[in-house]
Coordinates of C-alpha atoms in Angstrom, one line a residue:
M37 CA 0.2 -0.2 -0.1
F38 CA 2.9 2.1 0.7
S39 CA 5.1 3.9 -2.3
Q40 CA 7.1 6.8 -3.2
P41 CA 6.9 7.4 -6.7
V42 CA 8.5 10.5 -8.5
A43 CA 4.8 12.4 -7.8
L44 CA 5.3 12.0 -4.3
V45 CA 9.0 13.4 -4.0
A46 CA 8.3 16.2 -6.0
A47 CA 5.3 17.5 -3.9
I48 CA 7.4 16.9 -0.5
L49 CA 10.0 19.0 -2.2
S50 CA 7.9 21.6 -2.8
F51 CA 8.3 22.6 1.0
S52 CA 10.9 25.0 0.2
S53 CA 8.1 28.0 -0.4
L54 CA 7.1 27.0 3.1
V55 CA 10.6 26.4 5.3
A56 CA 11.2 30.2 3.3
G57 CA 8.7 31.8 5.2
R58 CA 5.4 31.7 3.0
H59 CA 3.5 30.0 5.7
T60 CA 5.1 30.6 9.2
T61 CA 7.3 33.2 10.3
A62 CA 10.1 30.5 11.3
P63 CA 13.3 31.6 9.6
V64 CA 15.5 28.7 8.3
K65 CA 18.7 28.4 9.7
F66 CA 20.6 27.0 7.8
H67 CA 24.0 25.7 9.1
R68 CA 27.2 26.4 7.9
N69 CA 29.2 23.7 8.2
F70 CA 26.5 21.1 8.0
D71 CA 28.5 18.2 6.0
S72 CA 31.4 18.4 8.5
T73 CA 29.5 19.3 11.5
C74 CA 27.7 15.6 10.7
S75 CA 30.6 13.7 9.7
S76 CA 32.0 14.6 13.6
I77 CA 29.5 15.3 15.8
A78 CA 29.0 11.7 17.4
S79 CA 32.2 12.3 19.8
K80 CA 31.0 16.0 21.0
F81 CA 28.2 14.2 22.8
S82 CA 28.3 13.4 26.2
I83 CA 24.8 12.4 27.3
P84 CA 24.1 10.4 30.3
N85 CA 23.1 6.6 29.8
A86 CA 23.7 7.3 26.0
T87 CA 25.7 5.6 23.4
V88 CA 25.6 7.6 19.9
L89 CA 26.2 4.8 17.2
S90 CA 26.4 6.5 14.0
S91 CA 26.3 9.9 12.3
E92 CA 25.8 10.2 8.6
L93 CA 24.7 12.6 6.2
V94 CA 21.8 11.6 3.9
S95 CA 21.5 13.6 0.7
K96 CA 18.0 14.4 -0.9
G97 CA 17.0 11.9 -3.4
T98 CA 18.8 9.3 -1.3
N99 CA 16.4 5.7 -1.7
L100 CA 17.2 4.4 1.9
T101 CA 16.8 1.1 3.2
F102 CA 16.4 0.8 7.0
S103 CA 18.0 -2.6 9.1
Q104 CA 14.7 -3.1 11.6
D105 CA 13.3 -6.0 12.7
P106 CA 11.2 -7.5 10.3
L107 CA 8.3 -7.7 12.5
C108 CA 8.5 -3.4 12.6
V109 CA 8.2 -3.4 8.8
N110 CA 4.8 -1.6 7.8
P111 CA 3.9 -0.4 4.5
Q112 CA 2.9 2.8 5.8
L113 CA 4.4 3.7 9.2
S114 CA 7.7 2.2 8.5
P115 CA 8.6 0.6 5.1
P116 CA 11.7 -1.1 4.2
S117 CA 12.8 2.1 2.5
L118 CA 12.0 5.6 1.7
V119 CA 13.4 8.4 -0.9
I120 CA 14.7 11.2 1.6
P121 CA 13.4 14.2 0.6
A122 CA 15.7 16.6 1.9
D123 CA 19.3 16.6 3.3
V124 CA 19.5 15.7 6.5
C125 CA 22.6 14.1 9.0
R126 CA 21.1 11.2 10.6
I127 CA 22.0 10.2 14.4
T128 CA 21.5 6.6 15.6
L129 CA 22.0 6.0 19.4
T130 CA 21.0 4.0 22.3
V131 CA 19.6 5.0 25.7
Q132 CA 19.9 2.8 28.8
T133 CA 16.8 3.7 30.8
S134 CA 17.2 1.1 34.0
D135 CA 19.6 -2.1 34.4
R136 CA 17.0 -3.9 32.0
S137 CA 15.5 -1.7 29.4
G138 CA 16.5 1.0 26.8
I139 CA 15.8 2.8 24.1
N140 CA 16.9 3.0 20.2
M141 CA 16.4 6.5 18.8
E142 CA 17.3 8.4 16.1
T143 CA 17.5 12.2 15.6
W144 CA 17.7 13.4 12.1
L145 CA 18.9 17.0 11.9
P146 CA 18.0 18.9 8.2
R147 CA 19.9 21.6 6.9
N148 CA 17.1 23.9 6.1
W149 CA 16.4 23.7 9.7
T150 CA 13.9 25.6 11.0
G151 CA 14.2 25.9 15.1
R152 CA 11.7 23.2 15.6
F153 CA 11.7 19.8 17.1
M154 CA 9.4 17.0 16.8
S155 CA 8.9 13.6 18.2
T156 CA 6.8 11.0 16.4
G157 CA 5.6 8.1 18.1
N158 CA 5.0 4.3 18.7
G159 CA 1.5 2.4 16.6
G160 CA 0.0 -0.7 18.3
N161 CA 2.1 -2.2 21.2
G162 CA 5.3 -0.5 19.2
G163 CA 8.7 -1.2 19.6
C164 CA 9.1 0.3 16.2
I165 CA 10.6 3.9 14.2
Q166 CA 8.1 5.3 12.4
Y167 CA 10.8 5.9 10.1
A168 CA 7.5 7.4 7.6
D169 CA 6.6 10.4 10.3
V170 CA 10.1 11.1 11.2
T171 CA 10.6 11.4 7.3
Y172 CA 7.9 13.6 7.3
G173 CA 8.5 16.0 9.9
S174 CA 12.9 16.1 8.6
A175 CA 11.2 17.3 5.3
L176 CA 9.3 20.0 6.4
G177 CA 12.9 21.4 8.6
F178 CA 12.3 19.9 11.8
A179 CA 14.8 18.4 13.9
T180 CA 12.7 15.0 14.1
V181 CA 12.9 12.2 16.5
G182 CA 11.8 8.8 16.3
T183 CA 12.0 5.6 19.1
K184 CA 12.1 1.9 19.6
Y185 CA 11.7 0.6 23.0
G186 CA 12.9 -3.3 24.3
G187 CA 15.4 -4.5 21.7
Q188 CA 13.6 -6.6 19.0
G189 CA 9.6 -8.0 18.7
G190 CA 8.2 -5.5 16.1
M191 CA 5.0 -4.7 16.9
T192 CA 4.2 -7.6 19.7
G193 CA 3.8 -7.6 23.3
E194 CA 5.9 -10.2 24.2
R195 CA 8.6 -8.0 25.1
F196 CA 6.5 -7.0 28.5
L197 CA 6.7 -10.3 29.5
N198 CA 7.9 -9.9 33.2
N199 CA 9.6 -6.7 32.7
S200 CA 7.6 -3.8 34.1
D201 CA 10.5 -1.3 32.8
V202 CA 9.8 -2.4 29.3
L203 CA 6.6 -1.6 30.0
K204 CA 7.0 1.5 31.6
D205 CA 8.9 2.7 28.6
F206 CA 6.7 1.9 26.0
V207 CA 3.6 3.4 28.3
F208 CA 5.8 6.6 28.7
R209 CA 9.0 7.1 29.5
G210 CA 10.6 5.8 25.9
I211 CA 8.9 9.2 24.1
H212 CA 9.8 11.4 27.2
T213 CA 13.2 10.1 27.3
G214 CA 13.7 10.3 23.0
V215 CA 13.0 14.3 23.6
V216 CA 14.9 15.0 26.5
V217 CA 18.0 13.4 24.5
G218 CA 16.9 14.5 21.0
K219 CA 16.6 18.0 22.4
D220 CA 20.2 18.2 23.5
V221 CA 21.4 16.1 20.1
T222 CA 19.7 19.3 18.6
K223 CA 21.0 22.3 20.6
T224 CA 24.9 20.6 20.0
F225 CA 25.0 20.0 16.3
Y226 CA 22.9 23.0 15.8
G227 CA 24.6 25.3 18.6
S228 CA 21.5 26.5 20.0
A229 CA 18.2 25.5 21.2
H230 CA 14.9 24.8 19.5
T231 CA 12.1 27.5 19.7
K232 CA 9.0 25.5 19.2
S233 CA 8.6 22.1 20.4
Y234 CA 6.3 19.5 17.9
Y235 CA 4.5 16.3 18.7
I236 CA 2.8 14.6 15.9
G237 CA 1.3 10.9 15.7
C238 CA -2.1 8.6 15.6
S239 CA -3.7 5.9 17.7
T240 CA -1.2 4.3 20.2
D241 CA 1.4 7.4 18.8
G242 CA -1.6 8.9 19.7
R243 CA -2.3 7.5 23.2
Q244 CA 1.6 8.9 23.6
G245 CA 0.9 11.9 22.0
L246 CA -1.7 12.4 25.7
K247 CA 0.1 11.5 27.6
S248 CA 2.7 13.8 27.3
V249 CA 0.7 16.7 27.5
Q250 CA -0.7 15.1 30.9
D251 CA 2.3 14.1 32.9
F252 CA 5.2 16.1 30.8
P253 CA 3.7 19.2 29.6
E254 CA 7.1 21.0 29.0
D255 CA 7.8 18.6 26.3
F256 CA 5.6 20.2 23.4
D257 CA 4.5 23.6 22.6
G258 CA 2.2 21.8 20.4
V259 CA 0.9 18.2 20.3
M260 CA -1.2 17.0 16.7
V261 CA -2.5 13.6 17.5
G262 CA -5.1 11.5 15.7
A263 CA -7.2 8.7 17.2
A264 CA -5.7 8.5 20.5
M265 CA -5.9 5.2 22.1
N266 CA -6.2 6.5 25.6
Q267 CA -9.1 4.2 28.0
W268 CA -6.3 1.8 26.7
G269 CA -8.0 -0.8 29.1
N270 CA -11.4 -0.1 28.2
L271 CA -10.6 -0.5 24.0
I272 CA -8.3 -3.6 25.0
D273 CA -11.4 -5.5 26.4
S274 CA -13.7 -4.2 23.5
Y275 CA -11.8 -6.2 21.1
S276 CA -11.9 -9.7 23.3
H277 CA -15.4 -8.5 24.0
I278 CA -16.1 -8.5 19.9
Y279 CA -14.4 -11.6 19.9
N280 CA -16.9 -13.1 22.5
I281 CA -20.1 -11.6 20.5
T282 CA -18.7 -12.8 16.6
G283 CA -17.3 -16.5 17.7
S284 CA -14.9 -18.5 15.5
P285 CA -15.6 -18.9 11.9
D286 CA -16.9 -22.1 12.6
A287 CA -19.7 -20.6 15.0
A288 CA -23.4 -20.3 14.0
S289 CA -23.1 -16.5 15.3
F290 CA -19.8 -15.6 12.7
V291 CA -20.5 -13.6 9.8
P292 CA -17.9 -13.6 6.9
A293 CA -16.0 -11.0 5.4
K294 CA -18.2 -11.6 2.2
V295 CA -21.5 -10.9 4.1
W296 CA -20.2 -7.8 5.8
Q297 CA -18.4 -6.9 2.4
N298 CA -21.9 -8.2 0.2
V299 CA -24.7 -7.9 2.6
I300 CA -24.5 -6.1 5.4
S301 CA -22.1 -3.1 4.8
P302 CA -24.8 -2.4 1.5
D303 CA -27.8 -2.4 3.6
I304 CA -26.0 -0.2 6.2
M305 CA -24.9 2.5 3.3
K306 CA -28.5 2.4 1.7
K307 CA -30.2 3.0 5.1
C308 CA -27.4 5.7 6.3
D309 CA -25.3 7.0 3.4
T310 CA -27.8 9.8 2.3
I311 CA -28.9 10.9 5.8
D312 CA -26.5 13.9 5.0
K313 CA -28.3 14.7 1.9
V314 CA -25.3 12.5 -0.4
K315 CA -24.9 9.3 -2.0
D316 CA -21.0 9.1 -1.6
G317 CA -20.3 6.0 0.2
V318 CA -19.7 8.3 3.0
I319 CA -21.7 8.8 6.7
E320 CA -20.1 12.1 7.3
D321 CA -21.9 11.6 11.5
P322 CA -22.2 8.1 12.1
N323 CA -24.0 9.2 15.3
L324 CA -26.7 9.2 13.0
C325 CA -27.2 6.0 12.0
N326 CA -29.1 4.0 14.0
Y327 CA -28.9 0.6 12.3
D328 CA -31.6 -2.5 12.3
P329 CA -30.4 -5.3 10.5
S330 CA -33.6 -7.3 11.2
G331 CA -34.9 -7.2 7.5
L332 CA -32.0 -9.4 6.6
V333 CA -32.7 -11.8 7.8
C334 CA -33.3 -15.2 5.7
S335 CA -37.4 -15.8 5.3
S336 CA -36.2 -19.7 5.4
S337 CA -33.2 -21.3 7.2
G338 CA -29.8 -21.2 5.3
S339 CA -26.3 -20.9 5.5
G340 CA -26.2 -16.5 6.3
N341 CA -23.4 -17.0 3.5
N342 CA -25.3 -16.2 0.2
S343 CA -25.5 -12.9 -1.4
S344 CA -28.9 -11.2 0.2
C345 CA -29.8 -12.8 3.6
I346 CA -28.1 -13.5 7.0
T347 CA -29.8 -16.2 9.8
A348 CA -31.1 -14.7 13.1
E349 CA -27.8 -15.4 14.8
Q350 CA -26.3 -13.7 12.5
A351 CA -28.5 -10.9 12.8
E352 CA -27.7 -11.0 16.9
T353 CA -24.3 -10.7 16.1
V354 CA -24.6 -7.8 14.0
K355 CA -27.1 -5.9 16.4
R356 CA -24.2 -6.4 19.5
I357 CA -21.2 -5.1 17.7
F358 CA -23.5 -2.3 17.1
S359 CA -24.2 -1.5 20.7
P360 CA -22.7 0.2 23.0
F361 CA -20.2 -2.0 25.4
F362 CA -21.6 -2.4 29.4
I363 CA -20.1 -5.0 31.8
G364 CA -23.2 -4.7 33.9
N365 CA -24.2 -0.9 34.4
K366 CA -20.6 0.0 34.1
F367 CA -19.8 1.8 30.5
I368 CA -16.2 0.4 28.8
Q369 CA -16.7 1.4 25.0
S370 CA -18.8 3.0 22.2
R371 CA -20.0 0.6 20.0
F372 CA -18.9 0.1 16.6
T373 CA -18.7 2.4 13.8
P374 CA -21.3 2.3 11.3
G375 CA -19.9 2.0 8.1
A376 CA -16.7 1.0 9.0
E377 CA -17.8 -2.5 9.2
S378 CA -15.8 -3.5 5.3
T379 CA -12.5 -1.7 5.5
L380 CA -9.6 -3.7 5.8
P381 CA -9.1 -2.9 9.7
A382 CA -12.1 -4.5 10.5
L383 CA -12.2 -7.7 8.4
S384 CA -8.8 -8.3 9.5
F385 CA -8.6 -7.5 12.7
L386 CA -11.6 -7.1 14.5
L387 CA -14.2 -9.6 12.6
A388 CA -12.4 -12.2 11.5
G389 CA -13.0 -15.1 14.2
D390 CA -10.1 -14.1 16.1
I391 CA -9.3 -11.8 18.8
F392 CA -7.1 -8.8 17.7
G393 CA -3.3 -9.8 18.6
L394 CA -3.0 -5.9 20.0
S395 CA -5.7 -7.1 22.9
A396 CA -4.4 -10.8 23.2
D397 CA -1.2 -9.8 23.4
W398 CA -2.0 -7.2 26.3
F399 CA -3.5 -10.3 28.3
K400 CA -0.5 -12.3 27.7
Y401 CA 1.8 -10.4 28.1
A402 CA 1.0 -7.5 30.8
V403 CA -2.1 -8.8 32.7
Y404 CA -1.5 -12.3 33.1
S405 CA 2.3 -12.9 32.4
D406 CA 1.2 -16.1 30.5
P407 CA 2.7 -16.5 27.3
N408 CA -0.2 -19.7 26.6
L409 CA -2.7 -18.1 28.1
D410 CA -6.5 -18.9 26.3
V411 CA -7.6 -15.6 25.7
K412 CA -10.7 -17.2 23.9
T413 CA -11.2 -18.1 27.4
L414 CA -11.9 -14.1 28.6
G415 CA -14.8 -12.7 30.2
P416 CA -16.2 -9.7 32.1
A417 CA -14.0 -10.7 35.5
D418 CA -10.7 -10.7 32.9
W419 CA -11.8 -7.4 31.7
L420 CA -12.5 -5.7 35.0
K421 CA -9.0 -6.3 36.1
N422 CA -7.1 -5.3 33.3
I423 CA -8.8 -2.1 33.7
E424 CA -8.4 -1.9 37.3
L425 CA -4.0 -2.9 36.9
D426 CA -3.9 0.5 34.7
P427 CA -0.2 -0.1 34.5
F428 CA 1.9 3.1 34.7
N429 CA -1.7 4.8 34.7
I430 CA -1.7 3.8 30.5
S431 CA -5.5 4.3 30.4
T432 CA -4.0 8.0 29.5
F433 CA -7.6 9.4 30.7
S434 CA -6.4 12.3 33.4
G435 CA -8.7 15.4 32.4
D436 CA -6.6 17.7 34.5
I437 CA -4.3 19.3 31.8
S438 CA -3.8 23.0 33.3
A439 CA -0.2 22.6 33.3
F440 CA -0.2 22.0 29.7
R441 CA -2.6 24.6 28.9
N442 CA -1.3 27.3 31.5
R443 CA 2.5 27.5 29.6
G444 CA 0.2 28.5 26.4
G445 CA 0.4 24.6 24.7
K446 CA -2.1 23.5 21.8
L447 CA -3.6 20.3 21.4
L448 CA -5.1 19.4 18.0
T449 CA -6.4 16.2 17.5
Y450 CA -8.3 14.7 14.6
H451 CA -10.4 11.3 14.4
G452 CA -11.4 9.6 11.4
Q453 CA -15.2 9.3 11.4
G454 CA -15.0 5.6 9.7
D455 CA -12.9 4.2 12.2
A456 CA -12.9 0.8 12.7
I457 CA -10.3 0.8 15.5
I458 CA -11.1 3.4 17.8
S459 CA -14.8 4.5 18.1
P460 CA -14.4 8.2 17.2
N461 CA -16.8 8.6 20.1
N462 CA -13.3 8.4 21.9
S463 CA -11.9 11.4 21.3
V464 CA -15.2 13.1 21.9
I465 CA -15.6 11.3 25.5
Y466 CA -11.9 12.3 26.2
F467 CA -12.6 16.2 25.2
N468 CA -15.7 16.6 27.7
H469 CA -13.9 14.8 30.4
V470 CA -11.3 17.4 30.3
S471 CA -13.7 19.8 30.1
D472 CA -15.6 19.1 32.8
T473 CA -12.7 18.2 35.0
L474 CA -11.2 21.9 34.4
G475 CA -14.5 23.0 34.4
L476 CA -14.3 25.2 31.1
S477 CA -16.7 26.1 28.6
R478 CA -16.7 25.0 25.1
S479 CA -15.3 28.3 24.1
Q480 CA -12.9 28.4 26.6
M481 CA -11.7 24.9 25.5
D482 CA -11.2 26.2 21.7
D483 CA -8.4 28.5 23.2
F484 CA -6.2 25.4 23.7
Y485 CA -7.6 22.2 22.6
R486 CA -9.9 21.1 19.4
V487 CA -11.2 18.2 18.2
L488 CA -11.6 17.8 14.5
R489 CA -14.0 15.3 13.1
V490 CA -13.5 14.2 9.5
G491 CA -16.0 12.2 7.7
G492 CA -14.4 9.3 5.4
L493 CA -11.2 8.9 6.6
N494 CA -10.6 5.6 8.2
H495 CA -7.8 4.5 11.2
C496 CA -5.5 7.3 10.8
S497 CA -4.9 6.7 6.9
Q498 CA -7.5 6.2 4.0
G499 CA -10.9 5.9 3.5
A500 CA -14.1 6.7 1.0
G501 CA -13.7 10.4 1.8
A502 CA -11.9 13.6 1.7
W503 CA -9.2 12.0 4.1
N504 CA -5.8 13.5 3.4
V505 CA -5.3 16.5 5.7
G506 CA -1.8 16.4 6.5
Q507 CA -1.3 14.0 8.6
G508 CA 1.8 12.3 7.3
L509 CA 3.2 10.7 4.5
F510 CA 0.9 8.4 2.5
G511 CA 2.7 7.2 -0.9
D512 CA 1.2 9.2 -4.0
T513 CA -1.5 10.7 -2.4
T514 CA 0.3 13.9 -1.4
P515 CA -1.3 16.6 -2.6
G516 CA 0.8 19.3 -4.6
S517 CA 2.6 22.8 -3.6
D518 CA -0.3 24.4 -1.5
Y519 CA -0.5 21.1 0.8
L520 CA 1.5 22.9 3.2
D521 CA -1.2 25.6 4.0
P522 CA -2.2 25.5 7.5
E523 CA -5.4 25.6 5.9
K524 CA -5.1 22.0 4.4
N525 CA -2.9 20.6 6.5
I526 CA -3.3 19.7 10.3
L527 CA 0.4 19.4 11.0
M528 CA 1.3 22.7 10.0
A529 CA -2.4 24.4 11.0
T530 CA -1.1 23.1 14.8
V531 CA 2.3 25.3 13.7
R532 CA 0.5 28.2 12.6
W533 CA -1.8 27.8 15.9
V534 CA 1.1 27.9 18.3
E535 CA 3.4 30.4 16.2
E536 CA 0.9 33.2 15.5
G537 CA -2.0 32.4 17.5
T538 CA -4.5 31.6 14.5
A539 CA -6.3 28.8 15.5
P540 CA -7.7 26.6 12.8
D541 CA -11.8 26.2 12.2
T542 CA -12.1 23.7 9.7
I543 CA -9.1 21.6 7.9
L544 CA -10.0 21.2 4.0
G545 CA -9.4 17.5 3.1
T546 CA -8.8 16.2 0.1
K547 CA -9.2 13.0 -1.7
F548 CA -7.6 11.6 -5.0
V549 CA -9.0 9.6 -7.4
N550 CA -8.1 6.3 -6.3
D551 CA -5.8 7.3 -4.1
T552 CA -3.5 8.7 -6.7
N553 CA -2.2 12.3 -6.9
S554 CA -1.4 12.0 -10.9
L555 CA -5.4 11.8 -11.3
G556 CA -6.4 14.4 -10.2
V557 CA -9.0 15.4 -7.0
E558 CA -12.0 13.4 -6.4
L559 CA -13.6 15.2 -3.8
S560 CA -12.3 17.5 -1.5
R561 CA -14.4 19.0 2.2
R562 CA -13.9 21.3 4.9
H563 CA -14.1 19.0 7.7
C564 CA -15.6 20.3 11.3
M565 CA -14.5 21.1 15.2
Y566 CA -16.6 19.9 17.7
P567 CA -19.2 20.3 18.1
F568 CA -20.1 21.0 14.8
R569 CA -21.4 19.0 12.0
N570 CA -20.2 19.3 8.4
T571 CA -24.0 19.7 6.4
Y572 CA -24.4 19.7 3.0
D573 CA -26.3 22.7 1.5
G574 CA -28.7 20.6 -0.6
V575 CA -28.2 22.1 -4.0
G576 CA -24.4 22.4 -4.6
D577 CA -22.0 20.1 -5.9
S578 CA -21.2 17.6 -3.0
T579 CA -17.9 17.2 -4.4
K580 CA -16.7 20.9 -3.5
P581 CA -15.9 22.0 0.1
E582 CA -18.0 25.5 -0.7
S583 CA -21.4 22.8 -0.6
W584 CA -20.7 22.3 3.1
S585 CA -20.7 24.0 6.3
C586 CA -20.0 23.2 9.8
Q587 CA -23.5 23.7 11.5
P588 CA -23.5 23.2 15.7
V589 CA -24.9 20.2 16.8
S590 CA -28.3 20.2 19.5
D591 CA -28.0 16.7 20.2
W592 CA -24.4 15.8 21.5

């Protein structure tokens, strides 16, 4: 899914107008002796518990291959290689965090430094550097850091087994250590400290960003995160709960992928796609979709695997999937997102008749310390135990982020309204929790914290709608020279908010034909901040942003 053709490299290289000051007041800090400094800098560091492994100049246009655990390779986040869009000095280090744990980290220092610093995070159960994000940040002139913890193991949770120090690194210490060391490396290399510090990440990375806001408010001036996996224990439980609903592929309750794709999903779209008055394959606001599969039940006995109907048992599965998750009277997690049921994440991880590996690993290695645990037998008692354990406050649900607010920090989050992995309501729940905890009105919250609701975006990237809002580097889906306009790019909107005081009210998203830049724009839409809803005017071209507006919602 990840490719980096010439069109993408050309698009990213067009950032030169931005770093020269087109969209920001930050000057470009060209390093006069960049090449020689890069080759000699390794011996000049004096960082406690750190060992510098290498320092190399990577020139623009280099097709850089990454040496990493095969389990880390991810076509979007950590591809096996990338064409580097701008000159960087790539410094690799190890840092011991305890006598049985440590992190590997890389700091990419761009020749065209803007004075800004950025940290990236880890996806899933972590343990991998997100090279796509590191490349993206450094190409835009940020001194950018990526970290991995726990040695080898990629995206699995095996490293947590009987090692609370590695778990501690995963929850918060790895990112914070990388930030502290990365800022030191940046200052030593350029001869001056950074001017502003930023964070970018989605999913687990998003949770790590929120953890920094909550526990290390001085680390970042601006934090841009998507689909944050806070309420960690609740989400981990929900994945196990979904398996308990669907059962294995041989169960009468199980719904095969082709039935989700060919029977159920078309029926959902038939009933909910046009709630927003546009038939475009996007449920703009899934909160308005109250789906009932009863009409699909076969009139006579059948397997539920045909092309037109499902069994009564399967209908009950669908109803439960689209219902909130409670244990007794205790709310655990929002319902599965209508419209997301036929996406790749849903069919691969959640509705495939097995427990999502993220949840299975967590229960095996972090909750019960038993690699042989039969995770298919888990139930309410196990789920409640998981929430109660909450090691190192991995729930990341503290509502008191006043320290971050008081020092002028800005938090801009986004969430796809077609997210199968983490309900978009998760971001709204946390926003309201912060509002209630701090006793702030919506207008007061708007001064430092906003939530962008992106219709037609799946989990972090891809989707049927105008999903590309500048959240990262995605194959041949990056727009042209205006991509870095803060009106279209959520990262640069965060920068403008921090540095110029202009808060974003909308972000203009883009959808390319077949998600391919060279084929042209299929549609664009200005996405709204919570609690506003994107509303079609009923007369204009629905593929054009001027036909939509953000209207206040009274039913939240």
